[in-house]
PDB file of C-alpha atoms in Angstrom:
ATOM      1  CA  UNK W  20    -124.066   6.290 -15.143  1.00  0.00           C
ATOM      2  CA  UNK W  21    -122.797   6.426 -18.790  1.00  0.00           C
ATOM      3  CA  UNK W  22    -121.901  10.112 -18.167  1.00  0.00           C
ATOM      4  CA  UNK W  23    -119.864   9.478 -15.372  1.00  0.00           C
ATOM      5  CA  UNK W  24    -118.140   6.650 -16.775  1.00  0.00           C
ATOM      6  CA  UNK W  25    -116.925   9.120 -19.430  1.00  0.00           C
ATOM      7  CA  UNK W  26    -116.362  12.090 -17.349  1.00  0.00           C
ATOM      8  CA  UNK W  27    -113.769   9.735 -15.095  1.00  0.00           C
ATOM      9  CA  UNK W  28    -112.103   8.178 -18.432  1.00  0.00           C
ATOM     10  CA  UNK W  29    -111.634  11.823 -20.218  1.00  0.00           C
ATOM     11  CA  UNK W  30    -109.980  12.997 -16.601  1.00  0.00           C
ATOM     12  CA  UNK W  31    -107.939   9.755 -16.289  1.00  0.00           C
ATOM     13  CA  UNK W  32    -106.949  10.164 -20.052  1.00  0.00           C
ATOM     14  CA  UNK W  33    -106.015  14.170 -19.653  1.00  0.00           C
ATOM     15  CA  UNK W  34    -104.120  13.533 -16.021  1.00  0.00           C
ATOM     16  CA  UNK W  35    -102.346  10.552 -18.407  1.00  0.00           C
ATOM     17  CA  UNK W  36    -101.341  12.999 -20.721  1.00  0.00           C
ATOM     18  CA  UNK W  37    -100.347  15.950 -18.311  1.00  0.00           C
ATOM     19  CA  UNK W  38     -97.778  13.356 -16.457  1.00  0.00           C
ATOM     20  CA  UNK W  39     -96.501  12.442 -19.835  1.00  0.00           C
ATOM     21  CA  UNK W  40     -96.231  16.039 -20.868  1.00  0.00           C
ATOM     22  CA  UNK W  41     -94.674  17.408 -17.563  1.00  0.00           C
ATOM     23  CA  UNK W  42     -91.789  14.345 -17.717  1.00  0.00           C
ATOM     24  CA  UNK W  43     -90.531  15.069 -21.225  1.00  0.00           C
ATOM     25  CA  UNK W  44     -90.569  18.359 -20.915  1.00  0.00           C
ATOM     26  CA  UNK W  45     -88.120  18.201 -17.545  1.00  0.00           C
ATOM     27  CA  UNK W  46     -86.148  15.415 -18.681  1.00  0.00           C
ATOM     28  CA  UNK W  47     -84.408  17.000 -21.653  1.00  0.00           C
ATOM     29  CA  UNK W  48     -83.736  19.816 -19.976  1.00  0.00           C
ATOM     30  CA  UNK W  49     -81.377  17.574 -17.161  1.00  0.00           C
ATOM     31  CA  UNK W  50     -80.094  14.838 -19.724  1.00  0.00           C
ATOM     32  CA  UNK W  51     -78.550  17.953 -22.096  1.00  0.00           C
ATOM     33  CA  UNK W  52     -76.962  19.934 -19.390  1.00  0.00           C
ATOM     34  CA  UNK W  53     -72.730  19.271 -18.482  1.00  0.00           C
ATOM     35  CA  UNK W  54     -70.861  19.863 -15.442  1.00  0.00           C
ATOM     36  CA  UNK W  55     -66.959  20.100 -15.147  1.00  0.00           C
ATOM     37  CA  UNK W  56     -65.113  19.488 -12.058  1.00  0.00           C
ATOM     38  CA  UNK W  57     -61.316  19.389 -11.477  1.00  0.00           C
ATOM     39  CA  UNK W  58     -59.362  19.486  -8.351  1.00  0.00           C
ATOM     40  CA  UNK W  59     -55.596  20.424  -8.479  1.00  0.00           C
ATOM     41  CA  UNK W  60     -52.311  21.939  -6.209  1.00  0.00           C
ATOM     42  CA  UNK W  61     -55.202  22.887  -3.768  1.00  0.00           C
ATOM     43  CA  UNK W  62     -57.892  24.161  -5.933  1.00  0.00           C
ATOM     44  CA  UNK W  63     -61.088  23.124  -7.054  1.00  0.00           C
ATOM     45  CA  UNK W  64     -62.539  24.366 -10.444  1.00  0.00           C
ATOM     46  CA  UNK W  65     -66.484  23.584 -11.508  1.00  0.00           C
ATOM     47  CA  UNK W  66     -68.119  24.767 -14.726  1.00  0.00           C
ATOM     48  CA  UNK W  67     -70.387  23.145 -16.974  1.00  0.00           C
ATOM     49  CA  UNK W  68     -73.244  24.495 -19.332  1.00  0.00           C
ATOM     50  CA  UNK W  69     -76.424  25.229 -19.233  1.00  0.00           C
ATOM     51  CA  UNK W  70     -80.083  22.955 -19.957  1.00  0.00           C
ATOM     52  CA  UNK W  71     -80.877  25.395 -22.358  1.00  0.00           C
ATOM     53  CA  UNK W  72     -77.685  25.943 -24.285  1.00  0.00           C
ATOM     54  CA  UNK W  73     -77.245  29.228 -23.698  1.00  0.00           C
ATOM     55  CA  UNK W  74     -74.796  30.145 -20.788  1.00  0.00           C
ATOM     56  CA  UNK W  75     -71.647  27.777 -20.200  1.00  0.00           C
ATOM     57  CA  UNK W  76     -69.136  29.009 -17.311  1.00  0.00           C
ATOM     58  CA  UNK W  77     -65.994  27.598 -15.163  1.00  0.00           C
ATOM     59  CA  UNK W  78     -64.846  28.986 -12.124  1.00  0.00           C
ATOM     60  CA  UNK W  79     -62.371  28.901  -9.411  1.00  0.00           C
ATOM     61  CA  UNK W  80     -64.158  28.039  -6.106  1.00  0.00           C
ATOM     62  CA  UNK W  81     -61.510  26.966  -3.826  1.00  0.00           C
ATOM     63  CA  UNK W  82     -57.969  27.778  -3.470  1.00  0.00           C
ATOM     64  CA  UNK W  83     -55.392  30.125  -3.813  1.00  0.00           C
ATOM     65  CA  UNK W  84     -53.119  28.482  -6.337  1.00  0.00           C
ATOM     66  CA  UNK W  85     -51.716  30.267  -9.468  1.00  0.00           C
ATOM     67  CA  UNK W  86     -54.042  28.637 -12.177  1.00  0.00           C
ATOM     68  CA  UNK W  87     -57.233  30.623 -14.426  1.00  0.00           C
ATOM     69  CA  UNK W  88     -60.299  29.524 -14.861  1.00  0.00           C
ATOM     70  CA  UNK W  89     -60.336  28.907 -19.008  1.00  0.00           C
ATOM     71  CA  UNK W  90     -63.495  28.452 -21.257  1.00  0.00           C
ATOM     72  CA  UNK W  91     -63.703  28.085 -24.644  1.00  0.00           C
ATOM     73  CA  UNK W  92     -67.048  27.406 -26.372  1.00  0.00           C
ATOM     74  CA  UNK W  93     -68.588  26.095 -29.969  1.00  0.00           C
ATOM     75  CA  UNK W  94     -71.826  27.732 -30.934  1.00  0.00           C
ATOM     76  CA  UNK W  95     -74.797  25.866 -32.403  1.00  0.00           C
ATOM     77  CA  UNK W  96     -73.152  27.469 -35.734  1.00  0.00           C
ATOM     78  CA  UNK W  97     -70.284  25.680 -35.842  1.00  0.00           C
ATOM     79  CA  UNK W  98     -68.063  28.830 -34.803  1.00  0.00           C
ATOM     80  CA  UNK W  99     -66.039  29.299 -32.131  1.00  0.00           C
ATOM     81  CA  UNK W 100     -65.532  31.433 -29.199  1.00  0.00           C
ATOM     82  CA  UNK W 101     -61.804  33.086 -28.338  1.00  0.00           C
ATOM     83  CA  UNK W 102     -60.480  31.090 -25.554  1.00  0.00           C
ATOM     84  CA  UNK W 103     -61.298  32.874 -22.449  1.00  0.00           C
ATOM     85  CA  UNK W 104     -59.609  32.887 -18.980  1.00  0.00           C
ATOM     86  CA  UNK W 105     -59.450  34.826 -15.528  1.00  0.00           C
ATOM     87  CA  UNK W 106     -58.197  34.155 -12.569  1.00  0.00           C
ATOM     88  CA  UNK W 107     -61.771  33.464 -10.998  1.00  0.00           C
ATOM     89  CA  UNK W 108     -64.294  32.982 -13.263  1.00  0.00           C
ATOM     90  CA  UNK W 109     -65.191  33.105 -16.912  1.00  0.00           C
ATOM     91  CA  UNK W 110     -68.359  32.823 -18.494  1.00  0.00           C
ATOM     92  CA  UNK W 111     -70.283  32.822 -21.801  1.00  0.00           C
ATOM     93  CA  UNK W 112     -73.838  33.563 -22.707  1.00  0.00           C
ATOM     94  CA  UNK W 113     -75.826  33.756 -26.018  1.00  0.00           C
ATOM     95  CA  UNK W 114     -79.139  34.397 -27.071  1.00  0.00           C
ATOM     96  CA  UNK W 115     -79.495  33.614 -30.799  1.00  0.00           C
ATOM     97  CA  UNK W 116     -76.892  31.438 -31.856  1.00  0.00           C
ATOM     98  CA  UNK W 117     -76.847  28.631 -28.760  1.00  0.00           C
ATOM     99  CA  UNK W 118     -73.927  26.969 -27.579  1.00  0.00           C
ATOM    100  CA  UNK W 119     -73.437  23.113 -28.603  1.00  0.00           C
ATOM    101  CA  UNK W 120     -70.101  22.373 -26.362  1.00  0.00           C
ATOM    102  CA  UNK W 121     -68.221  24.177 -24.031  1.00  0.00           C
ATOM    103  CA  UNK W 122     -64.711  23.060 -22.880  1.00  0.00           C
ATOM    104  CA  UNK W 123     -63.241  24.108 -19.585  1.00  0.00           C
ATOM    105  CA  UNK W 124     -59.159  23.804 -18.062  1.00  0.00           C
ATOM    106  CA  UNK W 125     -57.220  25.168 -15.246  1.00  0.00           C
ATOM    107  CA  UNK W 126     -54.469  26.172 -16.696  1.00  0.00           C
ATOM    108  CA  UNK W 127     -52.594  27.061 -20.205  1.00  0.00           C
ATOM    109  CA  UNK W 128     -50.714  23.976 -20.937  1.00  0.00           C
ATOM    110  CA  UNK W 129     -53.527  21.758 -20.089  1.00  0.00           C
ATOM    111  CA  UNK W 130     -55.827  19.588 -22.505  1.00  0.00           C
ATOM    112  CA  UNK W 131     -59.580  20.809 -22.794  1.00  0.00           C
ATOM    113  CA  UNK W 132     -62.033  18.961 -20.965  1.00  0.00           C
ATOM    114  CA  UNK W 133     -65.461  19.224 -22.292  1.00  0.00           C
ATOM    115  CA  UNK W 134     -68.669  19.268 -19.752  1.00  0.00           C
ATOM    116  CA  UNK W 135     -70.694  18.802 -22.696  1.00  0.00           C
TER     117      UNK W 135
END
C-alpha cells in the first residue's frame, strides 16, 4: 500500500508540475504580443506584432481609400527600422536582433500608434 501511495503522489506531483509548465509557457507568449486597428474614410487597417518578437506587420484590409499602410519598428538593439509604407501591406521580420516595438499609421501626416 506504501508503494501505491507514492506512485499516486509522484504522478499527482509531475501532472502538478506539467499544468504549471504548459500555462507559463503559453501565457507569455499572448500577454507580449500587440495588435493595431484603425478604421478611417472607409478603410480599415490591422497590424500588430508578433508573440515572439520577431515579425511586426500593418495592412490595409478593407477599402479603397487613398491612404498606405506605414510601419516603422525598434529592434531589441535599440536601432531603428526606415519607416516603411505601401499601399497594402508592409511588414518586418528578424531573426537575430528581435523587435521590441513596432508602430503602425495610415497615412503620412498621422501620429504613430504603437501595437506594442
Amino acid at each position: 500500500m506504501n508503494s501505491v501511495g507514492r506512485r499516486l503522489r509522484n504522478a499527482t506531483a509531475v501532472l502538478t508540475l506539467a499544468g504549471a509548465a504548459f500555462s507559463m509557457a503559453i501565457q507569455p507568449a499572448t500577454a507580449h504580443s500587440g495588435y493595431f486597428y484603425k478604421s478611417r474614410s472607409g478603410c480599415v487597417y490591422t497590424g500588430g506584432l508578433s508573440a515572439a518578437h520577431n515579425y511586426a506587420w500593418t495592412v490595409k484590409d478593407k477599402g479603397d481609400c487613398a491612404g498606405h499602410a506605414w510601419l516603422l519598428v525598434q529592434y531589441s538593439t535599440g536601432k531603428w527600422s526606415a519607416e516603411e509604407h505601401a499601399s497594402g501591406s508592409v511588414s518586418l521580420s528578424t531573426g537575430t536582433e528581435g523587435i521590441a516595438h513596432a508602430f503602425h499609421k495610415t497615412q503620412s501626416g498621422e501620429s504613430w500608434v504603437q501595437s506594442h
